[in-house]
mmCIF file with all atom_site columns, C-alpha atoms in Angstrom:
data_model
loop_
_atom_site.group_PDB
_atom_site.id
_atom_site.type_symbol
_atom_site.label_atom_id
_atom_site.label_alt_id
_atom_site.label_comp_id
_atom_site.label_asym_id
_atom_site.label_entity_id
_atom_site.label_seq_id
_atom_site.pdbx_PDB_ins_code
_atom_site.Cartn_x
_atom_site.Cartn_y
_atom_site.Cartn_z
_atom_site.occupancy
_atom_site.B_iso_or_equiv
_atom_site.pdbx_formal_charge
_atom_site.auth_seq_id
_atom_site.auth_comp_id
_atom_site.auth_asym_id
_atom_site.auth_atom_id
_atom_site.pdbx_PDB_model_num
ATOM 1   C CA . UNK A 1 1   ? 213.109 284.067 43.528  1.00 0.00 ? 202 UNK A CA 1
ATOM 2   C CA . UNK A 1 2   ? 210.927 285.624 40.846  1.00 0.00 ? 203 UNK A CA 1
ATOM 3   C CA . UNK A 1 3   ? 209.582 283.678 37.878  1.00 0.00 ? 204 UNK A CA 1
ATOM 4   C CA . UNK A 1 4   ? 210.346 284.368 34.219  1.00 0.00 ? 205 UNK A CA 1
ATOM 5   C CA . UNK A 1 5   ? 207.919 286.714 32.485  1.00 0.00 ? 206 UNK A CA 1
ATOM 6   C CA . UNK A 1 6   ? 205.384 284.600 30.581  1.00 0.00 ? 207 UNK A CA 1
ATOM 7   C CA . UNK A 1 7   ? 204.776 284.985 26.847  1.00 0.00 ? 208 UNK A CA 1
ATOM 8   C CA . UNK A 1 8   ? 202.442 287.920 26.338  1.00 0.00 ? 209 UNK A CA 1
ATOM 9   C CA . UNK A 1 9   ? 202.175 288.045 22.544  1.00 0.00 ? 210 UNK A CA 1
ATOM 10  C CA . UNK A 1 10  ? 201.992 285.778 19.563  1.00 0.00 ? 211 UNK A CA 1
ATOM 11  C CA . UNK A 1 11  ? 199.964 283.153 21.402  1.00 0.00 ? 212 UNK A CA 1
ATOM 12  C CA . UNK A 1 12  ? 197.468 282.598 18.612  1.00 0.00 ? 213 UNK A CA 1
ATOM 13  C CA . UNK A 1 13  ? 200.228 282.512 16.025  1.00 0.00 ? 214 UNK A CA 1
ATOM 14  C CA . UNK A 1 14  ? 202.139 279.958 18.019  1.00 0.00 ? 215 UNK A CA 1
ATOM 15  C CA . UNK A 1 15  ? 199.026 277.801 18.390  1.00 0.00 ? 216 UNK A CA 1
ATOM 16  C CA . UNK A 1 16  ? 198.237 278.014 14.692  1.00 0.00 ? 217 UNK A CA 1
ATOM 17  C CA . UNK A 1 17  ? 201.814 277.222 13.677  1.00 0.00 ? 218 UNK A CA 1
ATOM 18  C CA . UNK A 1 18  ? 201.530 274.073 15.757  1.00 0.00 ? 219 UNK A CA 1
ATOM 19  C CA . UNK A 1 19  ? 197.985 272.956 15.027  1.00 0.00 ? 220 UNK A CA 1
ATOM 20  C CA . UNK A 1 20  ? 197.372 273.935 11.388  1.00 0.00 ? 221 UNK A CA 1
ATOM 21  C CA . UNK A 1 21  ? 199.901 271.555 9.796   1.00 0.00 ? 222 UNK A CA 1
ATOM 22  C CA . UNK A 1 22  ? 198.531 268.759 11.959  1.00 0.00 ? 223 UNK A CA 1
ATOM 23  C CA . UNK A 1 23  ? 194.982 269.671 11.008  1.00 0.00 ? 224 UNK A CA 1
ATOM 24  C CA . UNK A 1 24  ? 195.841 269.706 7.306   1.00 0.00 ? 225 UNK A CA 1
ATOM 25  C CA . UNK A 1 25  ? 197.693 266.419 7.547   1.00 0.00 ? 226 UNK A CA 1
ATOM 26  C CA . UNK A 1 26  ? 194.854 264.702 9.402   1.00 0.00 ? 227 UNK A CA 1
ATOM 27  C CA . UNK A 1 27  ? 192.273 266.052 6.961   1.00 0.00 ? 228 UNK A CA 1
ATOM 28  C CA . UNK A 1 28  ? 194.279 264.737 4.014   1.00 0.00 ? 229 UNK A CA 1
ATOM 29  C CA . UNK A 1 29  ? 194.595 261.383 5.745   1.00 0.00 ? 230 UNK A CA 1
ATOM 30  C CA . UNK A 1 30  ? 190.843 261.277 6.361   1.00 0.00 ? 231 UNK A CA 1
ATOM 31  C CA . UNK A 1 31  ? 190.120 262.149 2.732   1.00 0.00 ? 232 UNK A CA 1
ATOM 32  C CA . UNK A 1 32  ? 192.577 259.558 1.455   1.00 0.00 ? 233 UNK A CA 1
ATOM 33  C CA . UNK A 1 33  ? 191.200 256.919 3.791   1.00 0.00 ? 234 UNK A CA 1
ATOM 34  C CA . UNK A 1 34  ? 187.647 257.590 2.590   1.00 0.00 ? 235 UNK A CA 1
ATOM 35  C CA . UNK A 1 35  ? 188.703 257.597 -1.066  1.00 0.00 ? 236 UNK A CA 1
ATOM 36  C CA . UNK A 1 36  ? 190.601 254.323 -0.917  1.00 0.00 ? 237 UNK A CA 1
ATOM 37  C CA . UNK A 1 37  ? 188.428 252.666 1.694   1.00 0.00 ? 238 UNK A CA 1
ATOM 38  C CA . UNK A 1 38  ? 184.998 253.577 0.352   1.00 0.00 ? 239 UNK A CA 1
ATOM 39  C CA . UNK A 1 39  ? 184.768 255.244 -3.036  1.00 0.00 ? 240 UNK A CA 1
ATOM 40  C CA . UNK A 1 40  ? 187.329 253.152 -4.945  1.00 0.00 ? 241 UNK A CA 1
ATOM 41  C CA . UNK A 1 41  ? 185.889 249.799 -3.764  1.00 0.00 ? 242 UNK A CA 1
ATOM 42  C CA . UNK A 1 42  ? 182.423 251.072 -4.564  1.00 0.00 ? 243 UNK A CA 1
ATOM 43  C CA . UNK A 1 43  ? 183.400 252.093 -8.079  1.00 0.00 ? 244 UNK A CA 1
ATOM 44  C CA . UNK A 1 44  ? 185.023 248.709 -8.563  1.00 0.00 ? 245 UNK A CA 1
ATOM 45  C CA . UNK A 1 45  ? 181.897 246.911 -7.264  1.00 0.00 ? 246 UNK A CA 1
ATOM 46  C CA . UNK A 1 46  ? 179.718 248.762 -9.772  1.00 0.00 ? 247 UNK A CA 1
ATOM 47  C CA . UNK A 1 47  ? 182.162 248.093 -12.608 1.00 0.00 ? 248 UNK A CA 1
ATOM 48  C CA . UNK A 1 48  ? 182.239 244.371 -11.805 1.00 0.00 ? 249 UNK A CA 1
ATOM 49  C CA . UNK A 1 49  ? 178.464 244.189 -11.513 1.00 0.00 ? 250 UNK A CA 1
ATOM 50  C CA . UNK A 1 50  ? 177.833 245.725 -14.882 1.00 0.00 ? 251 UNK A CA 1
ATOM 51  C CA . UNK A 1 51  ? 180.602 243.764 -16.589 1.00 0.00 ? 252 UNK A CA 1
ATOM 52  C CA . UNK A 1 52  ? 178.558 240.584 -16.093 1.00 0.00 ? 253 UNK A CA 1
ATOM 53  C CA . UNK A 1 53  ? 175.143 242.218 -16.509 1.00 0.00 ? 254 UNK A CA 1
ATOM 54  C CA . UNK A 1 54  ? 172.795 240.721 -19.075 1.00 0.00 ? 255 UNK A CA 1
ATOM 55  C CA . UNK A 1 55  ? 170.197 243.456 -19.627 1.00 0.00 ? 256 UNK A CA 1
ATOM 56  C CA . UNK A 1 56  ? 167.675 241.369 -21.541 1.00 0.00 ? 257 UNK A CA 1
ATOM 57  C CA . UNK A 1 57  ? 167.770 238.483 -19.063 1.00 0.00 ? 258 UNK A CA 1
ATOM 58  C CA . UNK A 1 58  ? 167.264 240.780 -16.098 1.00 0.00 ? 259 UNK A CA 1
ATOM 59  C CA . UNK A 1 59  ? 164.463 242.627 -17.901 1.00 0.00 ? 260 UNK A CA 1
ATOM 60  C CA . UNK A 1 60  ? 162.649 239.385 -18.623 1.00 0.00 ? 261 UNK A CA 1
ATOM 61  C CA . UNK A 1 61  ? 163.037 238.219 -15.037 1.00 0.00 ? 262 UNK A CA 1
ATOM 62  C CA . UNK A 1 62  ? 161.598 241.482 -13.749 1.00 0.00 ? 263 UNK A CA 1
ATOM 63  C CA . UNK A 1 63  ? 158.834 241.348 -16.336 1.00 0.00 ? 264 UNK A CA 1
ATOM 64  C CA . UNK A 1 64  ? 157.808 237.859 -15.322 1.00 0.00 ? 265 UNK A CA 1
ATOM 65  C CA . UNK A 1 65  ? 157.796 238.881 -11.668 1.00 0.00 ? 266 UNK A CA 1
ATOM 66  C CA . UNK A 1 66  ? 155.104 241.379 -12.636 1.00 0.00 ? 267 UNK A CA 1
ATOM 67  C CA . UNK A 1 67  ? 156.678 244.659 -11.490 1.00 0.00 ? 268 UNK A CA 1
ATOM 68  C CA . UNK A 1 68  ? 156.191 246.533 -14.769 1.00 0.00 ? 269 UNK A CA 1
ATOM 69  C CA . UNK A 1 69  ? 153.101 248.451 -15.810 1.00 0.00 ? 270 UNK A CA 1
ATOM 70  C CA . UNK A 1 70  ? 154.091 248.905 -19.466 1.00 0.00 ? 271 UNK A CA 1
ATOM 71  C CA . UNK A 1 71  ? 154.535 245.197 -20.230 1.00 0.00 ? 272 UNK A CA 1
ATOM 72  C CA . UNK A 1 72  ? 152.660 242.253 -18.765 1.00 0.00 ? 273 UNK A CA 1
ATOM 73  C CA . UNK A 1 73  ? 154.493 238.999 -17.934 1.00 0.00 ? 274 UNK A CA 1
ATOM 74  C CA . UNK A 1 74  ? 155.168 236.745 -20.946 1.00 0.00 ? 275 UNK A CA 1
ATOM 75  C CA . UNK A 1 75  ? 152.190 234.577 -21.717 1.00 0.00 ? 276 UNK A CA 1
ATOM 76  C CA . UNK A 1 76  ? 149.380 236.852 -20.499 1.00 0.00 ? 277 UNK A CA 1
ATOM 77  C CA . UNK B 2 1   ? 173.344 285.410 62.835  1.00 0.00 ? 69  UNK B CA 1
ATOM 78  C CA . UNK B 2 2   ? 175.914 287.445 60.964  1.00 0.00 ? 70  UNK B CA 1
ATOM 79  C CA . UNK B 2 3   ? 178.653 286.393 63.374  1.00 0.00 ? 71  UNK B CA 1
ATOM 80  C CA . UNK B 2 4   ? 178.047 282.691 62.799  1.00 0.00 ? 72  UNK B CA 1
ATOM 81  C CA . UNK B 2 5   ? 177.925 283.324 59.060  1.00 0.00 ? 73  UNK B CA 1
ATOM 82  C CA . UNK B 2 6   ? 181.240 285.155 59.302  1.00 0.00 ? 74  UNK B CA 1
ATOM 83  C CA . UNK B 2 7   ? 182.812 282.221 61.134  1.00 0.00 ? 75  UNK B CA 1
ATOM 84  C CA . UNK B 2 8   ? 181.703 279.687 58.540  1.00 0.00 ? 76  UNK B CA 1
ATOM 85  C CA . UNK B 2 9   ? 182.903 281.955 55.745  1.00 0.00 ? 77  UNK B CA 1
ATOM 86  C CA . UNK B 2 10  ? 186.316 282.323 57.353  1.00 0.00 ? 78  UNK B CA 1
ATOM 87  C CA . UNK B 2 11  ? 186.357 278.540 57.571  1.00 0.00 ? 79  UNK B CA 1
ATOM 88  C CA . UNK B 2 12  ? 186.243 278.566 53.736  1.00 0.00 ? 80  UNK B CA 1
ATOM 89  C CA . UNK B 2 13  ? 189.547 280.498 53.759  1.00 0.00 ? 81  UNK B CA 1
ATOM 90  C CA . UNK B 2 14  ? 188.275 283.636 52.018  1.00 0.00 ? 82  UNK B CA 1
ATOM 91  C CA . UNK B 2 15  ? 191.499 283.806 49.960  1.00 0.00 ? 83  UNK B CA 1
ATOM 92  C CA . UNK B 2 16  ? 190.652 280.607 48.141  1.00 0.00 ? 84  UNK B CA 1
ATOM 93  C CA . UNK B 2 17  ? 187.542 282.108 46.556  1.00 0.00 ? 85  UNK B CA 1
ATOM 94  C CA . UNK B 2 18  ? 189.295 285.277 45.414  1.00 0.00 ? 86  UNK B CA 1
ATOM 95  C CA . UNK B 2 19  ? 190.168 286.194 41.826  1.00 0.00 ? 87  UNK B CA 1
ATOM 96  C CA . UNK B 2 20  ? 193.257 284.008 41.652  1.00 0.00 ? 88  UNK B CA 1
ATOM 97  C CA . UNK B 2 21  ? 190.978 280.961 41.492  1.00 0.00 ? 89  UNK B CA 1
ATOM 98  C CA . UNK B 2 22  ? 187.858 282.358 39.885  1.00 0.00 ? 90  UNK B CA 1
ATOM 99  C CA . UNK B 2 23  ? 189.089 285.040 37.493  1.00 0.00 ? 91  UNK B CA 1
ATOM 100 C CA . UNK B 2 24  ? 190.293 282.808 34.697  1.00 0.00 ? 92  UNK B CA 1
ATOM 101 C CA . UNK B 2 25  ? 188.478 284.729 31.956  1.00 0.00 ? 93  UNK B CA 1
ATOM 102 C CA . UNK B 2 26  ? 188.563 288.238 33.327  1.00 0.00 ? 94  UNK B CA 1
ATOM 103 C CA . UNK B 2 27  ? 186.591 289.211 36.418  1.00 0.00 ? 95  UNK B CA 1
ATOM 104 C CA . UNK B 2 28  ? 183.815 291.662 35.698  1.00 0.00 ? 96  UNK B CA 1
ATOM 105 C CA . UNK B 2 29  ? 182.139 291.357 39.053  1.00 0.00 ? 97  UNK B CA 1
ATOM 106 C CA . UNK B 2 30  ? 183.130 290.006 42.463  1.00 0.00 ? 98  UNK B CA 1
ATOM 107 C CA . UNK B 2 31  ? 181.132 286.983 43.614  1.00 0.00 ? 99  UNK B CA 1
ATOM 108 C CA . UNK B 2 32  ? 181.149 286.002 47.295  1.00 0.00 ? 100 UNK B CA 1
ATOM 109 C CA . UNK B 2 33  ? 181.413 289.671 48.282  1.00 0.00 ? 101 UNK B CA 1
ATOM 110 C CA . UNK B 2 34  ? 181.920 289.690 51.994  1.00 0.00 ? 102 UNK B CA 1
ATOM 111 C CA . UNK B 2 35  ? 181.880 293.126 53.670  1.00 0.00 ? 103 UNK B CA 1
ATOM 112 C CA . UNK B 2 36  ? 182.915 291.729 57.036  1.00 0.00 ? 104 UNK B CA 1
ATOM 113 C CA . UNK B 2 37  ? 186.575 291.694 58.035  1.00 0.00 ? 105 UNK B CA 1
ATOM 114 C CA . UNK B 2 38  ? 188.218 288.286 58.472  1.00 0.00 ? 106 UNK B CA 1
ATOM 115 C CA . UNK B 2 39  ? 187.854 286.895 61.966  1.00 0.00 ? 107 UNK B CA 1
ATOM 116 C CA . UNK B 2 40  ? 189.756 283.894 63.275  1.00 0.00 ? 108 UNK B CA 1
ATOM 117 C CA . UNK B 2 41  ? 187.808 280.690 63.757  1.00 0.00 ? 109 UNK B CA 1
ATOM 118 C CA . UNK B 2 42  ? 188.212 280.296 67.513  1.00 0.00 ? 110 UNK B CA 1
ATOM 119 C CA . UNK B 2 43  ? 187.301 283.573 69.193  1.00 0.00 ? 111 UNK B CA 1
ATOM 120 C CA . UNK B 2 44  ? 187.284 282.399 72.839  1.00 0.00 ? 112 UNK B CA 1
ATOM 121 C CA . UNK B 2 45  ? 190.811 281.116 73.446  1.00 0.00 ? 113 UNK B CA 1
ATOM 122 C CA . UNK B 2 46  ? 191.463 278.697 76.271  1.00 0.00 ? 114 UNK B CA 1
ATOM 123 C CA . UNK B 2 47  ? 194.426 279.271 78.586  1.00 0.00 ? 115 UNK B CA 1
ATOM 124 C CA . UNK B 2 48  ? 196.585 276.831 76.610  1.00 0.00 ? 116 UNK B CA 1
ATOM 125 C CA . UNK B 2 49  ? 195.676 278.558 73.374  1.00 0.00 ? 117 UNK B CA 1
ATOM 126 C CA . UNK B 2 50  ? 196.382 281.990 74.869  1.00 0.00 ? 118 UNK B CA 1
ATOM 127 C CA . UNK B 2 51  ? 199.861 280.955 75.959  1.00 0.00 ? 119 UNK B CA 1
ATOM 128 C CA . UNK B 2 52  ? 200.399 279.451 72.493  1.00 0.00 ? 120 UNK B CA 1
ATOM 129 C CA . UNK B 2 53  ? 199.459 282.766 70.908  1.00 0.00 ? 121 UNK B CA 1
ATOM 130 C CA . UNK B 2 54  ? 202.032 284.476 73.138  1.00 0.00 ? 122 UNK B CA 1
ATOM 131 C CA . UNK B 2 55  ? 204.664 281.945 72.060  1.00 0.00 ? 123 UNK B CA 1
ATOM 132 C CA . UNK B 2 56  ? 203.749 282.700 68.448  1.00 0.00 ? 124 UNK B CA 1
ATOM 133 C CA . UNK B 2 57  ? 204.964 286.245 68.938  1.00 0.00 ? 125 UNK B CA 1
ATOM 134 C CA . UNK B 2 58  ? 208.514 284.947 69.368  1.00 0.00 ? 126 UNK B CA 1
ATOM 135 C CA . UNK B 2 59  ? 210.621 282.930 66.963  1.00 0.00 ? 127 UNK B CA 1
ATOM 136 C CA . UNK B 2 60  ? 208.599 280.379 65.035  1.00 0.00 ? 128 UNK B CA 1
ATOM 137 C CA . UNK B 2 61  ? 211.530 277.986 64.924  1.00 0.00 ? 129 UNK B CA 1
ATOM 138 C CA . UNK B 2 62  ? 210.770 277.103 68.556  1.00 0.00 ? 130 UNK B CA 1
ATOM 139 C CA . UNK B 2 63  ? 207.266 275.933 67.687  1.00 0.00 ? 131 UNK B CA 1
ATOM 140 C CA . UNK B 2 64  ? 206.740 272.195 67.390  1.00 0.00 ? 132 UNK B CA 1
ATOM 141 C CA . UNK B 2 65  ? 204.674 270.781 64.539  1.00 0.00 ? 133 UNK B CA 1
ATOM 142 C CA . UNK B 2 66  ? 201.701 270.089 66.848  1.00 0.00 ? 134 UNK B CA 1
ATOM 143 C CA . UNK B 2 67  ? 201.808 273.702 68.051  1.00 0.00 ? 135 UNK B CA 1
ATOM 144 C CA . UNK B 2 68  ? 201.851 274.982 64.474  1.00 0.00 ? 136 UNK B CA 1
ATOM 145 C CA . UNK B 2 69  ? 198.850 272.826 63.663  1.00 0.00 ? 137 UNK B CA 1
ATOM 146 C CA . UNK B 2 70  ? 197.091 274.058 66.813  1.00 0.00 ? 138 UNK B CA 1
ATOM 147 C CA . UNK B 2 71  ? 197.741 277.677 65.774  1.00 0.00 ? 139 UNK B CA 1
ATOM 148 C CA . UNK B 2 72  ? 196.314 276.903 62.318  1.00 0.00 ? 140 UNK B CA 1
ATOM 149 C CA . UNK B 2 73  ? 193.225 275.387 63.864  1.00 0.00 ? 141 UNK B CA 1
ATOM 150 C CA . UNK B 2 74  ? 192.720 278.518 65.972  1.00 0.00 ? 142 UNK B CA 1
ATOM 151 C CA . UNK B 2 75  ? 192.651 280.699 62.884  1.00 0.00 ? 143 UNK B CA 1
ATOM 152 C CA . UNK B 2 76  ? 190.853 278.417 60.457  1.00 0.00 ? 144 UNK B CA 1
ATOM 153 C CA . UNK B 2 77  ? 188.030 275.912 60.623  1.00 0.00 ? 145 UNK B CA 1
ATOM 154 C CA . UNK B 2 78  ? 189.269 273.458 57.934  1.00 0.00 ? 146 UNK B CA 1
ATOM 155 C CA . UNK B 2 79  ? 192.496 272.571 56.221  1.00 0.00 ? 147 UNK B CA 1
ATOM 156 C CA . UNK B 2 80  ? 192.755 272.910 52.444  1.00 0.00 ? 148 UNK B CA 1
ATOM 157 C CA . UNK B 2 81  ? 192.238 269.178 52.033  1.00 0.00 ? 149 UNK B CA 1
ATOM 158 C CA . UNK B 2 82  ? 189.123 269.192 54.209  1.00 0.00 ? 150 UNK B CA 1
ATOM 159 C CA . UNK B 2 83  ? 187.808 272.289 52.467  1.00 0.00 ? 151 UNK B CA 1
ATOM 160 C CA . UNK B 2 84  ? 188.352 270.943 48.954  1.00 0.00 ? 152 UNK B CA 1
ATOM 161 C CA . UNK B 2 85  ? 187.049 267.432 49.469  1.00 0.00 ? 153 UNK B CA 1
ATOM 162 C CA . UNK B 2 86  ? 184.087 266.528 47.309  1.00 0.00 ? 154 UNK B CA 1
ATOM 163 C CA . UNK B 2 87  ? 180.665 265.764 48.688  1.00 0.00 ? 155 UNK B CA 1
ATOM 164 C CA . UNK B 2 88  ? 178.696 262.597 48.085  1.00 0.00 ? 156 UNK B CA 1
ATOM 165 C CA . UNK B 2 89  ? 176.089 264.641 46.240  1.00 0.00 ? 157 UNK B CA 1
ATOM 166 C CA . UNK B 2 90  ? 176.716 262.888 42.938  1.00 0.00 ? 158 UNK B CA 1
ATOM 167 C CA . UNK B 2 91  ? 175.106 259.734 44.277  1.00 0.00 ? 159 UNK B CA 1
ATOM 168 C CA . UNK B 2 92  ? 171.863 261.625 44.887  1.00 0.00 ? 160 UNK B CA 1
ATOM 169 C CA . UNK B 2 93  ? 172.120 263.158 41.441  1.00 0.00 ? 161 UNK B CA 1
ATOM 170 C CA . UNK B 2 94  ? 172.543 259.777 39.725  1.00 0.00 ? 162 UNK B CA 1
ATOM 171 C CA . UNK B 2 95  ? 169.763 258.306 41.847  1.00 0.00 ? 163 UNK B CA 1
ATOM 172 C CA . UNK B 2 96  ? 167.457 261.170 40.876  1.00 0.00 ? 164 UNK B CA 1
ATOM 173 C CA . UNK B 2 97  ? 168.355 260.708 37.208  1.00 0.00 ? 165 UNK B CA 1
ATOM 174 C CA . UNK B 2 98  ? 167.507 256.987 37.290  1.00 0.00 ? 166 UNK B CA 1
ATOM 175 C CA . UNK B 2 99  ? 164.320 257.669 39.164  1.00 0.00 ? 167 UNK B CA 1
ATOM 176 C CA . UNK B 2 100 ? 163.028 260.198 36.666  1.00 0.00 ? 168 UNK B CA 1
ATOM 177 C CA . UNK B 2 101 ? 164.115 258.102 33.699  1.00 0.00 ? 169 UNK B CA 1
ATOM 178 C CA . UNK B 2 102 ? 162.190 255.239 35.256  1.00 0.00 ? 170 UNK B CA 1
ATOM 179 C CA . UNK B 2 103 ? 159.113 257.393 35.753  1.00 0.00 ? 171 UNK B CA 1
ATOM 180 C CA . UNK B 2 104 ? 159.367 258.481 32.133  1.00 0.00 ? 172 UNK B CA 1
ATOM 181 C CA . UNK B 2 105 ? 159.534 254.840 31.102  1.00 0.00 ? 173 UNK B CA 1
ATOM 182 C CA . UNK B 2 106 ? 156.334 254.118 33.006  1.00 0.00 ? 174 UNK B CA 1
ATOM 183 C CA . UNK B 2 107 ? 154.627 257.062 31.329  1.00 0.00 ? 175 UNK B CA 1
ATOM 184 C CA . UNK B 2 108 ? 155.736 255.809 27.910  1.00 0.00 ? 176 UNK B CA 1
ATOM 185 C CA . UNK B 2 109 ? 154.406 252.309 28.616  1.00 0.00 ? 177 UNK B CA 1
ATOM 186 C CA . UNK B 2 110 ? 151.073 253.709 29.749  1.00 0.00 ? 178 UNK B CA 1
ATOM 187 C CA . UNK B 2 111 ? 150.906 255.850 26.604  1.00 0.00 ? 179 UNK B CA 1
ATOM 188 C CA . UNK B 2 112 ? 151.568 252.854 24.384  1.00 0.00 ? 180 UNK B CA 1
ATOM 189 C CA . UNK B 2 113 ? 148.715 250.962 26.000  1.00 0.00 ? 181 UNK B CA 1
ATOM 190 C CA . UNK B 2 114 ? 146.097 253.656 26.457  1.00 0.00 ? 182 UNK B CA 1
ATOM 191 C CA . UNK B 2 115 ? 146.843 256.509 24.069  1.00 0.00 ? 183 UNK B CA 1
ATOM 192 C CA . UNK B 2 116 ? 148.221 255.212 20.780  1.00 0.00 ? 184 UNK B CA 1
ATOM 193 C CA . UNK B 2 117 ? 145.915 253.496 18.298  1.00 0.00 ? 185 UNK B CA 1
ATOM 194 C CA . UNK B 2 118 ? 146.829 250.330 16.394  1.00 0.00 ? 186 UNK B CA 1
ATOM 195 C CA . UNK B 2 119 ? 149.774 250.300 14.027  1.00 0.00 ? 187 UNK B CA 1
ATOM 196 C CA . UNK B 2 120 ? 149.075 250.370 10.239  1.00 0.00 ? 188 UNK B CA 1
ATOM 197 C CA . UNK B 2 121 ? 148.474 247.050 8.415   1.00 0.00 ? 189 UNK B CA 1
ATOM 198 C CA . UNK B 2 122 ? 151.749 247.506 6.541   1.00 0.00 ? 190 UNK B CA 1
ATOM 199 C CA . UNK B 2 123 ? 153.567 246.196 9.623   1.00 0.00 ? 191 UNK B CA 1
ATOM 200 C CA . UNK B 2 124 ? 151.970 242.723 9.574   1.00 0.00 ? 192 UNK B CA 1
ATOM 201 C CA . UNK B 2 125 ? 154.261 239.810 8.677   1.00 0.00 ? 193 UNK B CA 1
ATOM 202 C CA . UNK B 2 126 ? 152.318 238.801 5.534   1.00 0.00 ? 194 UNK B CA 1
ATOM 203 C CA . UNK B 2 127 ? 152.407 242.337 4.236   1.00 0.00 ? 195 UNK B CA 1
ATOM 204 C CA . UNK B 2 128 ? 156.127 242.591 4.987   1.00 0.00 ? 196 UNK B CA 1
ATOM 205 C CA . UNK B 2 129 ? 156.812 239.307 3.185   1.00 0.00 ? 197 UNK B CA 1
ATOM 206 C CA . UNK B 2 130 ? 155.019 240.571 0.084   1.00 0.00 ? 198 UNK B CA 1
ATOM 207 C CA . UNK B 2 131 ? 156.881 243.869 0.406   1.00 0.00 ? 199 UNK B CA 1
ATOM 208 C CA . UNK B 2 132 ? 160.285 242.176 0.530   1.00 0.00 ? 200 UNK B CA 1
ATOM 209 C CA . UNK B 2 133 ? 159.392 239.937 -2.415  1.00 0.00 ? 201 UNK B CA 1
ATOM 210 C CA . UNK B 2 134 ? 158.335 242.960 -4.472  1.00 0.00 ? 202 UNK B CA 1
ATOM 211 C CA . UNK B 2 135 ? 161.580 244.783 -3.600  1.00 0.00 ? 203 UNK B CA 1
ATOM 212 C CA . UNK B 2 136 ? 163.588 241.781 -4.740  1.00 0.00 ? 204 UNK B CA 1
ATOM 213 C CA . UNK B 2 137 ? 161.530 241.553 -7.944  1.00 0.00 ? 205 UNK B CA 1
ATOM 214 C CA . UNK B 2 138 ? 162.250 245.201 -8.675  1.00 0.00 ? 206 UNK B CA 1
ATOM 215 C CA . UNK B 2 139 ? 165.988 244.589 -8.008  1.00 0.00 ? 207 UNK B CA 1
ATOM 216 C CA . UNK B 2 140 ? 166.261 247.275 -5.340  1.00 0.00 ? 208 UNK B CA 1
ATOM 217 C CA . UNK B 2 141 ? 169.972 248.169 -4.836  1.00 0.00 ? 209 UNK B CA 1
ATOM 218 C CA . UNK B 2 142 ? 171.315 245.167 -6.773  1.00 0.00 ? 210 UNK B CA 1
ATOM 219 C CA . UNK B 2 143 ? 175.005 246.193 -6.678  1.00 0.00 ? 211 UNK B CA 1
ATOM 220 C CA . UNK B 2 144 ? 175.861 246.651 -3.006  1.00 0.00 ? 212 UNK B CA 1
ATOM 221 C CA . UNK B 2 145 ? 172.577 246.837 -1.101  1.00 0.00 ? 213 UNK B CA 1
ATOM 222 C CA . UNK B 2 146 ? 169.315 244.978 -0.640  1.00 0.00 ? 214 UNK B CA 1
ATOM 223 C CA . UNK B 2 147 ? 168.991 242.735 -3.710  1.00 0.00 ? 215 UNK B CA 1
ATOM 224 C CA . UNK B 2 148 ? 172.746 242.184 -3.787  1.00 0.00 ? 216 UNK B CA 1
ATOM 225 C CA . UNK B 2 149 ? 172.311 239.992 -0.691  1.00 0.00 ? 217 UNK B CA 1
ATOM 226 C CA . UNK B 2 150 ? 169.676 237.756 -2.336  1.00 0.00 ? 218 UNK B CA 1
ATOM 227 C CA . UNK B 2 151 ? 170.669 234.641 -4.249  1.00 0.00 ? 219 UNK B CA 1
ATOM 228 C CA . UNK B 2 152 ? 168.285 234.647 -7.244  1.00 0.00 ? 220 UNK B CA 1
ATOM 229 C CA . UNK B 2 153 ? 169.377 231.172 -8.419  1.00 0.00 ? 221 UNK B CA 1
ATOM 230 C CA . UNK B 2 154 ? 168.640 229.348 -5.176  1.00 0.00 ? 222 UNK B CA 1
ATOM 231 C CA . UNK B 2 155 ? 165.906 231.749 -4.025  1.00 0.00 ? 223 UNK B CA 1
ATOM 232 C CA . UNK B 2 156 ? 167.415 232.380 -0.604  1.00 0.00 ? 224 UNK B CA 1
ATOM 233 C CA . UNK B 2 157 ? 169.527 234.970 1.172   1.00 0.00 ? 225 UNK B CA 1
ATOM 234 C CA . UNK B 2 158 ? 173.222 234.729 0.406   1.00 0.00 ? 226 UNK B CA 1
ATOM 235 C CA . UNK B 2 159 ? 175.267 233.225 3.194   1.00 0.00 ? 227 UNK B CA 1
#
């Protein structure tokens, strides 16, 4: 009993036809996951931080802590 | 010397090392080249074995299973299962790995004690405390990072 002749041609094409759509789909999923898991929350965190940010108050706090070279702490 | 080598090679069932197993990517050369013709494992047959060999010349249907196995054992040293079984070499390999990793660890410890000089002063606790305080004063990464974890009202790390 002889076996059927195996596929001799089109092997790469067959592999690509199977694997490329999967690869594209997974890449899109990875990109979407990163966008909505990392970048969007990060953008939101920055937006929220600066919504409540009082520039002058923070500047004065930093100035009094003595980290600036251009201005000395208040009262020196 | 060659004869004993031939016997042990035949015991490896020369067919099993031919291209059908090894030539997966295209055989450019033949490893395990053996110029000697195959010789059966048992060369000096006993009387029982000789009569068995005569019986083999007739119809094989008359051979019992034990006789078939005996005929196999005349021709070959090991069965496929015996030939293919793994060795216990991996235990020695793992033991050697652990040993040399251990030796390396000892060398590293010795180096730390006798080769390296002292670490810079910037690693002392007081220095590090001042460093952390300065980072907080400068508001390093206040949104999501370092200073974001500090509670400036209560002067402590956020829970």
